[in-house]
Short mmCIF file of C-alpha atoms and ligand atoms in Angstrom, two decimals:
data_model
loop_
_atom_site.label_atom_id
_atom_site.label_comp_id
_atom_site.label_asym_id
_atom_site.label_seq_id
_atom_site.Cartn_x
_atom_site.Cartn_y
_atom_site.Cartn_z
CA MET G 1 46.58 34.53 119.66
CA GLU G 2 44.10 32.66 118.64
CA THR G 3 42.25 29.63 121.28
CA VAL G 4 43.29 26.14 120.37
CA PHE G 5 40.93 23.48 122.71
CA ILE G 6 43.16 19.79 123.15
CA SER G 7 40.70 16.96 124.30
CA SER G 8 42.50 14.20 123.26
CA SER G 9 46.06 13.14 124.10
CA ILE G 10 48.91 14.63 122.25
CA PRO G 11 52.97 14.05 122.82
CA GLU G 12 54.62 16.80 124.18
CA ASP G 13 56.44 18.16 121.21
CA LEU G 14 53.08 18.61 119.06
CA ARG G 15 51.42 20.44 121.97
CA GLU G 16 54.45 22.54 121.81
CA ARG G 17 54.48 23.17 118.19
CA LEU G 18 50.87 24.26 118.49
CA ALA G 19 51.49 26.45 121.49
CA ARG G 20 54.31 28.75 119.24
CA SER G 21 51.09 30.01 117.27
CA TYR G 22 48.28 29.30 119.26
CA ARG G 23 46.99 29.65 123.22
CA VAL G 24 46.73 25.80 123.62
CA VAL G 25 43.87 24.96 126.49
CA ASP G 26 43.24 21.40 127.71
CA VAL G 27 39.91 21.03 127.74
CA PRO G 28 38.65 17.30 129.79
CA GLU G 29 37.46 14.51 127.50
CA GLY G 30 33.44 14.58 127.23
CA THR G 31 33.11 18.71 128.19
CA SER G 32 29.99 19.75 126.89
CA SER G 33 29.48 22.65 128.47
CA GLY G 34 30.96 25.35 130.91
CA PHE G 35 33.25 26.28 128.34
CA GLU G 36 33.85 29.89 129.08
CA GLN G 37 36.27 28.82 131.37
CA TYR G 38 38.33 27.63 128.90
CA GLY G 39 38.24 30.95 126.36
CA GLU G 40 36.77 30.85 123.01
CA PRO G 41 38.31 28.83 120.69
CA ALA G 42 38.94 28.78 116.84
CA GLY G 43 40.13 25.20 116.65
CA TRP G 44 39.60 22.08 118.67
CA PHE G 45 41.34 19.13 118.49
CA MET G 46 39.16 16.12 119.99
CA ASP G 47 38.15 12.37 120.19
CA GLY G 48 35.21 10.02 120.17
CA GLY G 49 34.76 10.91 123.74
CA THR G 50 33.67 14.42 122.98
CA PRO G 51 30.73 15.50 121.61
CA VAL G 52 30.40 18.00 119.25
CA ASP G 53 26.84 17.85 118.97
CA ALA G 54 24.30 21.00 117.68
CA ALA G 55 24.10 22.38 121.54
CA VAL G 56 27.83 22.26 121.91
CA ILE G 57 28.35 24.18 118.49
CA ALA G 58 25.56 26.69 119.97
CA GLN G 59 28.04 27.81 122.73
CA LEU G 60 31.27 27.82 120.51
CA PRO G 61 30.59 30.73 118.00
CA SER G 62 34.25 31.45 117.13
CA LEU G 63 35.12 28.00 116.41
CA ARG G 64 36.41 27.31 112.92
CA VAL G 65 37.82 23.75 112.85
CA VAL G 66 37.32 20.35 114.74
CA SER G 67 39.84 18.23 114.05
CA ASN G 68 38.95 14.53 114.90
CA HIS G 69 41.72 12.11 116.24
CA GLY G 70 40.43 8.46 114.82
CA VAL G 71 38.95 7.89 111.45
CA GLY G 72 35.21 7.38 113.02
CA TYR G 73 33.83 10.69 113.70
CA ASP G 74 30.25 9.49 114.87
CA SER G 75 30.72 11.91 117.93
CA VAL G 76 30.71 14.86 115.92
CA ASP G 77 27.36 16.41 114.26
CA LEU G 78 28.82 16.81 110.89
CA PRO G 79 25.46 18.36 109.18
CA ALA G 80 25.18 20.78 112.30
CA ALA G 81 29.05 21.76 111.76
CA THR G 82 28.94 22.35 108.16
CA SER G 83 25.72 24.68 108.63
CA ALA G 84 27.91 26.53 111.18
CA GLN G 85 30.97 26.74 108.37
CA ILE G 86 33.18 24.23 110.92
CA LEU G 87 35.63 22.25 108.93
CA VAL G 88 35.81 18.85 110.42
CA SER G 89 38.61 16.31 109.57
CA ASN G 90 39.31 13.06 110.75
CA THR G 91 42.31 10.59 110.42
CA PRO G 92 41.62 7.94 108.17
CA SER G 93 43.97 5.22 106.18
CA VAL G 94 47.11 5.68 108.74
CA LEU G 95 45.37 3.07 111.18
CA ASP G 96 44.50 0.67 108.42
CA ASN G 97 46.97 -1.83 109.32
CA ALA G 98 46.96 -1.48 113.02
CA VAL G 99 43.08 -1.96 113.03
CA ALA G 100 43.55 -4.94 110.51
CA GLU G 101 46.47 -6.71 112.47
CA LEU G 102 44.59 -6.69 115.90
CA THR G 103 41.49 -8.35 113.81
CA LEU G 104 43.80 -10.90 112.44
CA GLY G 105 45.39 -11.38 116.24
CA LEU G 106 41.78 -11.82 117.23
CA ILE G 107 40.80 -14.19 114.75
CA LEU G 108 43.87 -16.54 115.18
CA ALA G 109 43.11 -15.83 119.37
CA LEU G 110 39.47 -17.42 118.85
CA GLY G 111 40.27 -19.75 116.51
CA ARG G 112 43.12 -21.43 118.33
CA ARG G 113 41.83 -20.52 122.00
CA ILE G 114 44.53 -18.76 123.00
CA VAL G 115 43.47 -16.69 125.58
CA ALA G 116 41.42 -19.46 126.98
CA SER G 117 44.52 -21.43 127.16
CA ASP G 118 46.36 -18.87 128.87
CA ARG G 119 43.51 -19.17 131.84
CA TYR G 120 43.78 -22.67 131.58
CA VAL G 121 47.55 -22.56 132.36
CA ARG G 122 47.22 -20.02 134.86
CA ASP G 123 44.34 -21.38 137.02
CA GLY G 124 45.95 -24.91 137.37
CA SER G 125 43.24 -26.60 134.83
CA TRP G 126 46.29 -28.16 133.12
CA GLU G 127 47.22 -30.20 136.21
CA ARG G 128 43.97 -32.16 136.36
CA GLU G 129 42.59 -32.40 132.64
CA TRP G 130 43.75 -32.08 128.88
CA PRO G 131 43.01 -28.89 127.14
CA ALA G 132 39.79 -28.78 124.60
CA LEU G 133 41.11 -28.86 121.07
CA SER G 134 40.99 -25.89 119.15
CA HIS G 135 39.88 -25.46 115.27
CA ASP G 136 42.45 -24.50 112.24
CA VAL G 137 42.00 -21.32 111.14
CA HIS G 138 43.34 -21.85 107.69
CA GLY G 139 40.14 -23.16 105.38
CA THR G 140 38.06 -20.79 107.41
CA THR G 141 35.99 -18.40 105.82
CA LEU G 142 35.36 -14.87 107.13
CA GLY G 143 32.75 -12.27 106.54
CA VAL G 144 33.89 -8.61 106.29
CA VAL G 145 30.84 -6.19 107.11
CA GLY G 146 31.65 -3.01 105.62
CA MET G 147 34.72 -3.57 103.41
CA GLY G 148 36.24 -0.06 103.40
CA ARG G 149 40.22 0.57 103.74
CA ILE G 150 40.23 -1.38 107.00
CA GLY G 151 38.55 -4.35 105.57
CA ARG G 152 40.50 -4.51 102.67
CA ARG G 153 43.91 -4.29 104.47
CA LEU G 154 42.26 -7.26 106.82
CA ALA G 155 41.79 -9.42 103.85
CA GLU G 156 45.43 -8.54 102.48
CA LEU G 157 46.52 -10.05 105.89
CA VAL G 158 44.83 -13.04 105.74
CA ALA G 159 45.13 -14.03 102.49
CA PRO G 160 48.19 -16.20 103.43
CA LEU G 161 46.24 -17.99 105.94
CA GLY G 162 44.24 -19.66 103.61
CA ILE G 163 40.86 -18.09 104.63
CA THR G 164 37.90 -16.82 102.14
CA VAL G 165 37.27 -13.20 102.65
CA LEU G 166 33.47 -12.41 101.68
CA TYR G 167 32.02 -9.11 102.20
CA HIS G 168 29.03 -7.24 102.43
CA ASN G 169 28.42 -3.52 101.85
CA ARG G 170 25.27 -2.11 100.73
CA SER G 171 26.90 -2.27 96.86
CA PRO G 172 29.61 -4.43 95.86
CA ARG G 173 32.90 -2.82 95.23
CA PRO G 174 33.64 -4.21 91.82
CA GLU G 175 37.39 -3.30 92.09
CA ILE G 176 37.72 -5.56 95.35
CA ASP G 177 36.30 -8.64 93.27
CA GLU G 178 38.75 -7.69 90.73
CA SER G 179 41.59 -7.86 93.16
CA GLY G 180 40.78 -11.54 94.07
CA LEU G 181 41.03 -10.47 97.62
CA ALA G 182 37.23 -10.85 98.72
CA GLU G 183 33.88 -11.76 97.16
CA TRP G 184 30.76 -9.48 97.81
CA ALA G 185 27.58 -12.04 98.93
CA GLU G 186 24.48 -11.18 100.10
CA TRP G 187 23.67 -10.63 103.51
CA GLU G 188 22.28 -14.15 104.61
CA ASP G 189 24.68 -15.91 102.44
CA MET G 190 27.67 -14.20 104.07
CA LEU G 191 26.01 -14.87 107.54
CA ALA G 192 25.47 -18.36 106.93
CA ARG G 193 28.73 -19.57 105.58
CA ALA G 194 30.90 -17.16 107.68
CA ASP G 195 33.26 -18.85 110.63
CA PHE G 196 34.33 -15.45 111.45
CA VAL G 197 32.12 -12.21 110.91
CA SER G 198 34.02 -9.23 111.61
CA LEU G 199 32.46 -5.66 111.68
CA HIS G 200 34.14 -2.45 110.22
CA THR G 201 31.26 -0.48 109.41
CA PRO G 202 30.99 3.48 110.51
CA LEU G 203 28.38 4.19 113.56
CA THR G 204 25.59 6.19 111.35
CA GLN G 205 22.24 6.36 111.70
CA ARG G 206 21.52 3.59 109.41
CA THR G 207 23.90 1.14 111.31
CA ARG G 208 23.00 1.80 114.72
CA GLY G 209 21.78 -1.11 116.63
CA PHE G 210 21.67 -2.79 113.06
CA PHE G 211 23.06 -6.21 114.16
CA ALA G 212 20.53 -7.86 116.05
CA ALA G 213 18.68 -11.09 117.20
CA GLU G 214 17.83 -11.91 113.80
CA ASP G 215 21.18 -11.80 112.48
CA PHE G 216 23.05 -13.65 115.40
CA ALA G 217 20.24 -16.75 114.01
CA LEU G 218 21.67 -16.53 110.74
CA MET G 219 25.12 -17.49 111.83
CA LYS G 220 26.72 -20.94 112.43
CA PRO G 221 26.64 -22.05 115.76
CA SER G 222 30.18 -22.71 115.54
CA ALA G 223 31.24 -18.91 114.47
CA TYR G 224 32.12 -16.24 115.98
CA LEU G 225 31.46 -12.20 115.94
CA ILE G 226 34.12 -9.42 115.81
CA ASN G 227 33.12 -5.74 116.33
CA MET G 228 35.75 -3.55 115.79
CA ALA G 229 33.68 -0.65 114.68
CA ARG G 230 31.51 0.55 117.45
CA GLY G 231 29.51 -1.00 120.39
CA ALA G 232 26.28 0.52 119.03
CA VAL G 233 26.41 -1.06 115.72
CA VAL G 234 25.59 -4.31 117.36
CA ARG G 235 22.31 -4.59 119.95
CA THR G 236 23.96 -5.77 123.04
CA PRO G 237 21.52 -7.64 124.67
CA ASP G 238 21.20 -9.42 121.63
CA LEU G 239 24.53 -10.41 121.94
CA VAL G 240 24.78 -11.18 125.37
CA ALA G 241 21.66 -13.74 124.64
CA ALA G 242 23.82 -15.04 121.44
CA LEU G 243 26.34 -15.98 123.37
CA ARG G 244 24.68 -17.24 126.57
CA ASP G 245 22.33 -19.85 124.53
CA GLY G 246 24.87 -20.93 122.09
CA THR G 247 23.47 -19.23 118.96
CA ILE G 248 27.34 -18.26 118.35
CA ALA G 249 30.49 -19.91 119.63
CA GLY G 250 31.82 -16.76 120.87
CA ALA G 251 33.18 -13.04 120.31
CA ALA G 252 35.92 -10.92 120.40
CA LEU G 253 35.12 -6.90 121.14
CA ASP G 254 37.08 -4.16 120.97
CA VAL G 255 34.50 -1.58 121.41
CA PHE G 256 31.47 -1.17 123.32
CA ASP G 257 28.16 1.05 124.14
CA GLU G 258 29.63 2.16 127.34
CA GLU G 259 33.29 3.06 127.32
CA PRO G 260 35.38 2.00 129.33
CA LEU G 261 33.11 -1.10 129.90
CA PRO G 262 32.24 -1.67 133.62
CA ALA G 263 33.50 -4.80 135.01
CA SER G 264 30.06 -5.30 136.36
CA SER G 265 29.39 -6.43 132.05
CA PRO G 266 27.82 -9.47 131.61
CA LEU G 267 30.12 -9.59 129.07
CA CYS G 268 33.14 -9.67 131.74
CA GLY G 269 31.79 -12.93 133.10
CA MET G 270 31.85 -14.83 129.72
CA GLU G 271 34.27 -17.64 128.99
CA ASN G 272 33.74 -17.13 125.33
CA VAL G 273 34.40 -13.65 124.67
CA ILE G 274 37.72 -11.89 124.19
CA LEU G 275 37.57 -8.46 125.34
CA GLN G 276 39.75 -5.52 124.35
CA PRO G 277 39.66 -2.07 125.76
CA HIS G 278 39.24 0.01 122.33
CA ASN G 279 42.70 -0.85 121.11
CA GLY G 280 42.37 -1.18 117.42
CA SER G 281 44.78 1.66 116.51
CA ALA G 282 46.67 1.79 119.85
CA THR G 283 50.05 1.25 118.99
CA GLU G 284 52.76 3.84 119.63
CA GLU G 285 53.69 3.94 115.90
CA THR G 286 50.01 4.49 114.60
CA ARG G 287 48.92 6.87 117.41
CA ARG G 288 51.70 8.89 116.57
CA ALA G 289 50.58 9.15 112.83
CA MET G 290 47.30 9.83 114.02
CA VAL G 291 48.24 12.84 116.09
CA GLU G 292 50.52 13.98 113.68
CA LEU G 293 47.71 13.80 110.91
CA GLY G 294 45.02 15.54 112.94
CA VAL G 295 47.59 18.45 114.09
CA ARG G 296 48.21 19.21 110.53
CA ASN G 297 44.94 18.94 109.82
CA LEU G 298 44.04 21.55 112.67
CA GLU G 299 47.13 23.89 111.57
CA ARG G 300 45.88 23.93 108.19
CA GLY G 301 42.35 24.50 108.58
CA LEU G 302 42.82 27.36 111.03
CA ARG G 303 45.22 28.62 108.38
CA GLY G 304 42.31 28.60 105.96
CA GLU G 305 43.67 25.85 103.77
CA ARG G 306 42.20 22.40 102.68
CA PRO G 307 43.13 19.81 105.39
CA GLU G 308 44.72 16.81 104.28
CA THR G 309 41.57 14.74 105.39
CA PRO G 310 38.58 16.78 105.35
CA LEU G 311 35.42 15.41 105.62
CA ASN G 312 33.04 18.77 104.66
CA TRP G 313 35.81 21.17 103.08
CA ASP G 314 33.92 20.81 99.53
CA ASP G 315 30.45 21.17 101.48
CA ILE G 316 31.71 24.33 102.80
CA TYR G 317 33.85 25.73 100.17
CA GLY G 318 32.55 23.75 96.80
CA GLY G 319 34.96 21.47 94.85
C1 8YV E 1 39.72 6.07 118.69
C2 8YV E 1 38.68 5.17 116.78
O1 8YV E 1 39.35 7.15 117.73
O2 8YV E 1 39.65 5.67 114.59
C3 8YV E 1 38.91 5.38 115.26
O3 8YV E 1 37.55 5.61 114.74
O4 8YV E 1 37.77 4.11 117.16
C4 8YV E 1 39.78 4.88 117.54
O5 8YV E 1 41.20 5.23 116.67
C5 8YV E 1 41.06 6.22 119.18
O6 8YV E 1 40.93 6.10 120.40
C6 8YV E 1 41.45 7.76 119.22
O7 8YV E 1 40.92 8.58 120.67
#
């Protein structure tokens, strides 16, 4: 029986299904050495908490398939995997709605001060003073950075709220503009007009740390940043400074440089920030759909078939 490593949470029935055909071994998330104790894997079901880089790949000569539980695959060195003929897949599409839904919730929570108002009632402030007024979300402008599947779903969800959607990608996507859901804008123009700027770009060498002080300076002082992508897309010290000195009004963050975010982070002490524990796709329904797709990808890859959502099949086997 071939060995399959599991380094991501998986429902019991899907683990049992894999165990009928493979020797299933739990390998703690984040493991990057000492693999001898677990055996020689043919497949690996993992997520963003586990690096699959060139050094790890070099230790696992029998590995043929990596199934990443998540759409973002920045923890996998795809070129290194491809040169080692390791098939890699991810789980796109099934989480678009869940991530867009949470983003919509955060837009409403920031605009209407929902989390701040909850604190205000609980700490007894209501007994002493009237609450600060919030702002209409209707009639605002949302800037989407990285208009992909999730950005498009977000544009659909906010349309009935009377929110104008601008987006910035390296190149415009004519089908998006033609659909009327969103309009491509120059970077500076989008940041200057947006009341909410929402990040949905993958973390790559190009996007690492790309949102920095000069970008916050282009935003309105009344605007909010929402990060649903990866913490490292934003330069965190610049974000903290922009929040402290009022360059922007606030932020809602689902992702961080370091996860779990330590409670000692300066972000945890800020009243104008809403924090989420990397919750974008974290619903029962969506996580189930992601794991099912990830397991199907793993099984197909191990049988030598094309996974449903491969990342490097064509590079390894040709179109
Ligand atoms: C996580 C995500 O991967 O899909 C992504 O890129 O960031 C999330 O859905 C999730 O934590 C899976 O473990």
